[in-house]
Amino acid sequence: MSGSGDSTRAILYALSANFAIAVAKGAAAFFTGSSAMLAETIHSLADCGNQLLLLLGMKQARQPASPEYPLGHGREVYFWSFLVAVMLFTVGGMFSLYEGVHKLRAGETEPGSSLWWAVAVLIFALIAEGISLRTCLQEVDKSRGHRSLWRWFRESRQAELVVIFGEDLAALVGLAFALLAVLATIITGNPVWDAIGTLGIGALLIVVAVLVAIEIKAMLIGQSVDPDRQRQIRQFLDGRPEIIRVISLITMQLGNEAMVSVQAHMREEKDVPLLVDQINTIEHAMKEAFPEVRWSFFEPDVRAGV
């Protein structure tokens, strides 16, 4: 059976990393008076806000079902995850593009001392983001099984883990771009390299934000459960002795919970109480085998021609 990564652990590691990076950037901005480093401090604080939004979404998703929300609030985490993708696009990508264009037009570079402070902060940030991404990948590996990272990204229904993975990966690659750009600026004395690096980071963040938003949008609209999990549920039903044939199987992911609707041709055709008892047994066994299944709807069919 496929597992499920601990999204909370991955988010907390990302939050810790971004906060530590924000503190380091803030210290560099204070000691050097660099306006660019101050802007980067604000950028990292905005990333911390993204993680807090994900934690809020996960908390809201745990609200119990009610007459107004009969299937619970599980899909609320998708809304907050989509909002984080929008923030990554605007505060991350568009802001970086703006900063890069501004540097190109200004044609000025920070003093050498500021640039060496930037190198020190970037190296620290690379280490912190590397630890965060490693933790995220450990949680991803619990659920992706034999699938590649790209296939897991496309098929996973853990919105918050998809967001953290995309954000951590973009941050790590972006920091590598930034470090190379700053070192090139120091070596050549040409501020264009710094501007090009900033533009590259902006483009990278926009691409990642769009990819993440596409995946979260699909979950918001209403996706089935993970394809591997759906195959496992069908195999489970096909293996039940009470069922002749599964006519239709509809699943829907609702945050960390799922809904399953089954129409099946049953062996029992005459004894209605026995048929009901068999259905209850199947549903109970299915929920034990697949703990995420909270709601199940079973439609028996005894007509062989259907």
Short mmCIF file of N, CA and C in Angstrom, two decimals, residues 174-244:
data_model
loop_
_atom_site.label_atom_id
_atom_site.label_comp_id
_atom_site.label_asym_id
_atom_site.label_seq_id
_atom_site.Cartn_x
_atom_site.Cartn_y
_atom_site.Cartn_z
N GLY A 174 17.59 28.45 -7.16
CA GLY A 174 17.69 29.90 -7.24
C GLY A 174 18.88 30.43 -6.46
N LEU A 175 19.13 29.87 -5.29
CA LEU A 175 20.28 30.29 -4.49
C LEU A 175 21.59 29.96 -5.20
N ALA A 176 21.62 28.82 -5.88
CA ALA A 176 22.82 28.46 -6.65
C ALA A 176 23.04 29.48 -7.78
N PHE A 177 21.94 29.87 -8.47
CA PHE A 177 22.04 30.92 -9.49
C PHE A 177 22.61 32.20 -8.89
N ALA A 178 22.06 32.58 -7.73
CA ALA A 178 22.47 33.84 -7.09
C ALA A 178 23.94 33.82 -6.71
N LEU A 179 24.39 32.69 -6.16
CA LEU A 179 25.79 32.59 -5.74
C LEU A 179 26.72 32.71 -6.94
N LEU A 180 26.39 31.99 -8.01
CA LEU A 180 27.22 32.07 -9.22
C LEU A 180 27.24 33.50 -9.78
N ALA A 181 26.07 34.16 -9.75
CA ALA A 181 25.98 35.52 -10.28
C ALA A 181 26.80 36.50 -9.45
N VAL A 182 26.73 36.37 -8.13
CA VAL A 182 27.50 37.27 -7.26
C VAL A 182 28.99 37.04 -7.41
N LEU A 183 29.41 35.78 -7.48
CA LEU A 183 30.83 35.48 -7.67
C LEU A 183 31.33 36.02 -9.01
N ALA A 184 30.50 35.89 -10.05
CA ALA A 184 30.88 36.43 -11.36
C ALA A 184 31.01 37.95 -11.31
N THR A 185 30.14 38.59 -10.54
CA THR A 185 30.20 40.05 -10.39
C THR A 185 31.48 40.47 -9.67
N ILE A 186 31.84 39.71 -8.62
CA ILE A 186 33.06 40.02 -7.87
C ILE A 186 34.29 39.85 -8.75
N ILE A 187 34.33 38.77 -9.53
CA ILE A 187 35.50 38.47 -10.36
C ILE A 187 35.64 39.46 -11.50
N THR A 188 34.53 39.80 -12.17
CA THR A 188 34.59 40.66 -13.35
C THR A 188 34.38 42.13 -13.03
N GLY A 189 33.75 42.40 -11.88
CA GLY A 189 33.41 43.79 -11.56
C GLY A 189 32.25 44.31 -12.38
N ASN A 190 31.59 43.43 -13.11
CA ASN A 190 30.47 43.82 -13.98
C ASN A 190 29.15 43.50 -13.29
N PRO A 191 28.33 44.51 -12.96
CA PRO A 191 27.07 44.28 -12.24
C PRO A 191 26.01 43.58 -13.08
N VAL A 192 26.27 43.47 -14.39
CA VAL A 192 25.28 42.81 -15.26
C VAL A 192 25.07 41.36 -14.83
N TRP A 193 26.13 40.68 -14.37
CA TRP A 193 26.00 39.29 -13.94
C TRP A 193 25.01 39.16 -12.78
N ASP A 194 25.07 40.08 -11.84
CA ASP A 194 24.14 40.06 -10.71
C ASP A 194 22.70 40.23 -11.19
N ALA A 195 22.53 41.15 -12.14
CA ALA A 195 21.18 41.39 -12.67
C ALA A 195 20.67 40.17 -13.42
N ILE A 196 21.55 39.54 -14.23
CA ILE A 196 21.16 38.35 -14.98
C ILE A 196 20.77 37.22 -14.02
N GLY A 197 21.54 37.06 -12.94
CA GLY A 197 21.21 36.04 -11.95
C GLY A 197 19.85 36.28 -11.33
N THR A 198 19.55 37.53 -11.03
CA THR A 198 18.25 37.87 -10.43
C THR A 198 17.11 37.58 -11.41
N LEU A 199 17.33 37.92 -12.68
CA LEU A 199 16.31 37.62 -13.71
C LEU A 199 16.10 36.12 -13.85
N GLY A 200 17.19 35.36 -13.79
CA GLY A 200 17.08 33.90 -13.88
C GLY A 200 16.29 33.32 -12.72
N ILE A 201 16.52 33.87 -11.52
CA ILE A 201 15.77 33.40 -10.34
C ILE A 201 14.30 33.71 -10.51
N GLY A 202 13.98 34.91 -11.01
CA GLY A 202 12.58 35.28 -11.22
C GLY A 202 11.89 34.36 -12.20
N ALA A 203 12.57 34.06 -13.32
CA ALA A 203 11.99 33.16 -14.32
C ALA A 203 11.77 31.77 -13.73
N LEU A 204 12.75 31.29 -12.96
CA LEU A 204 12.64 29.97 -12.34
C LEU A 204 11.44 29.91 -11.39
N LEU A 205 11.29 30.92 -10.54
CA LEU A 205 10.19 30.94 -9.58
C LEU A 205 8.83 30.99 -10.28
N ILE A 206 8.75 31.73 -11.38
CA ILE A 206 7.49 31.82 -12.11
C ILE A 206 7.13 30.47 -12.72
N VAL A 207 8.11 29.78 -13.32
CA VAL A 207 7.85 28.46 -13.91
C VAL A 207 7.38 27.48 -12.84
N VAL A 208 8.07 27.44 -11.70
CA VAL A 208 7.68 26.53 -10.63
C VAL A 208 6.30 26.89 -10.08
N ALA A 209 6.04 28.19 -9.91
CA ALA A 209 4.74 28.62 -9.39
C ALA A 209 3.60 28.20 -10.32
N VAL A 210 3.82 28.33 -11.62
CA VAL A 210 2.78 27.94 -12.59
C VAL A 210 2.55 26.43 -12.54
N LEU A 211 3.63 25.64 -12.50
CA LEU A 211 3.49 24.18 -12.44
C LEU A 211 2.74 23.76 -11.16
N VAL A 212 3.10 24.36 -10.04
CA VAL A 212 2.43 24.05 -8.77
C VAL A 212 0.96 24.45 -8.85
N ALA A 213 0.68 25.63 -9.39
CA ALA A 213 -0.70 26.12 -9.48
C ALA A 213 -1.56 25.19 -10.35
N ILE A 214 -0.99 24.67 -11.43
CA ILE A 214 -1.73 23.75 -12.30
C ILE A 214 -2.16 22.51 -11.53
N GLU A 215 -1.22 21.95 -10.74
CA GLU A 215 -1.54 20.75 -9.97
C GLU A 215 -2.58 21.03 -8.89
N ILE A 216 -2.44 22.15 -8.20
CA ILE A 216 -3.40 22.48 -7.13
C ILE A 216 -4.77 22.80 -7.70
N LYS A 217 -4.81 23.45 -8.87
CA LYS A 217 -6.09 23.75 -9.51
C LYS A 217 -6.88 22.47 -9.78
N ALA A 218 -6.16 21.43 -10.24
CA ALA A 218 -6.82 20.15 -10.51
C ALA A 218 -7.43 19.58 -9.24
N MET A 219 -6.73 19.71 -8.12
CA MET A 219 -7.26 19.21 -6.85
C MET A 219 -8.47 20.03 -6.40
N LEU A 220 -8.42 21.34 -6.64
CA LEU A 220 -9.54 22.21 -6.27
C LEU A 220 -10.81 21.83 -7.04
N ILE A 221 -10.63 21.53 -8.33
CA ILE A 221 -11.79 21.16 -9.15
C ILE A 221 -12.40 19.85 -8.67
N GLY A 222 -11.56 18.91 -8.24
CA GLY A 222 -12.06 17.63 -7.73
C GLY A 222 -11.45 16.44 -8.43
N GLN A 223 -10.26 16.02 -7.98
CA GLN A 223 -9.58 14.88 -8.57
C GLN A 223 -9.92 13.59 -7.83
N SER A 224 -9.71 12.49 -8.55
CA SER A 224 -9.82 11.18 -7.90
C SER A 224 -8.64 11.00 -6.96
N VAL A 225 -8.61 9.90 -6.23
CA VAL A 225 -7.46 9.62 -5.38
C VAL A 225 -6.26 9.30 -6.26
N ASP A 226 -5.10 9.24 -5.66
CA ASP A 226 -3.86 8.88 -6.33
C ASP A 226 -4.10 7.65 -7.23
N PRO A 227 -3.69 7.69 -8.51
CA PRO A 227 -3.95 6.57 -9.43
C PRO A 227 -3.50 5.21 -8.88
N ASP A 228 -2.35 5.16 -8.21
CA ASP A 228 -1.89 3.90 -7.62
C ASP A 228 -2.87 3.42 -6.56
N ARG A 229 -3.35 4.37 -5.75
CA ARG A 229 -4.29 4.02 -4.68
C ARG A 229 -5.61 3.55 -5.27
N GLN A 230 -6.05 4.19 -6.35
CA GLN A 230 -7.31 3.77 -6.98
C GLN A 230 -7.19 2.35 -7.53
N ARG A 231 -6.04 2.01 -8.12
CA ARG A 231 -5.83 0.65 -8.61
C ARG A 231 -5.88 -0.35 -7.45
N GLN A 232 -5.31 0.03 -6.31
CA GLN A 232 -5.32 -0.85 -5.15
C GLN A 232 -6.74 -1.06 -4.62
N ILE A 233 -7.54 -0.02 -4.63
CA ILE A 233 -8.94 -0.15 -4.18
C ILE A 233 -9.72 -1.06 -5.12
N ARG A 234 -9.51 -0.90 -6.42
CA ARG A 234 -10.20 -1.77 -7.38
C ARG A 234 -9.76 -3.23 -7.22
N GLN A 235 -8.47 -3.46 -7.04
CA GLN A 235 -7.97 -4.82 -6.83
C GLN A 235 -8.58 -5.42 -5.57
N PHE A 236 -8.72 -4.60 -4.53
CA PHE A 236 -9.34 -5.07 -3.29
C PHE A 236 -10.78 -5.52 -3.55
N LEU A 237 -11.55 -4.70 -4.27
CA LEU A 237 -12.94 -5.02 -4.55
C LEU A 237 -13.06 -6.23 -5.47
N ASP A 238 -12.18 -6.30 -6.47
CA ASP A 238 -12.22 -7.45 -7.39
C ASP A 238 -11.93 -8.76 -6.68
N GLY A 239 -11.18 -8.66 -5.58
CA GLY A 239 -10.82 -9.87 -4.85
C GLY A 239 -11.85 -10.31 -3.82
N ARG A 240 -12.91 -9.54 -3.64
CA ARG A 240 -13.94 -9.92 -2.66
C ARG A 240 -14.83 -11.03 -3.21
N PRO A 241 -15.07 -12.10 -2.44
CA PRO A 241 -15.88 -13.21 -2.95
C PRO A 241 -17.35 -12.83 -3.14
N GLU A 242 -17.81 -11.77 -2.45
CA GLU A 242 -19.23 -11.39 -2.55
C GLU A 242 -19.53 -10.68 -3.88
N ILE A 243 -18.47 -10.22 -4.56
CA ILE A 243 -18.66 -9.41 -5.77
C ILE A 243 -18.31 -10.23 -7.01
N ILE A 244 -19.22 -10.22 -7.99
CA ILE A 244 -18.94 -10.85 -9.27
C ILE A 244 -18.12 -9.93 -10.16
#
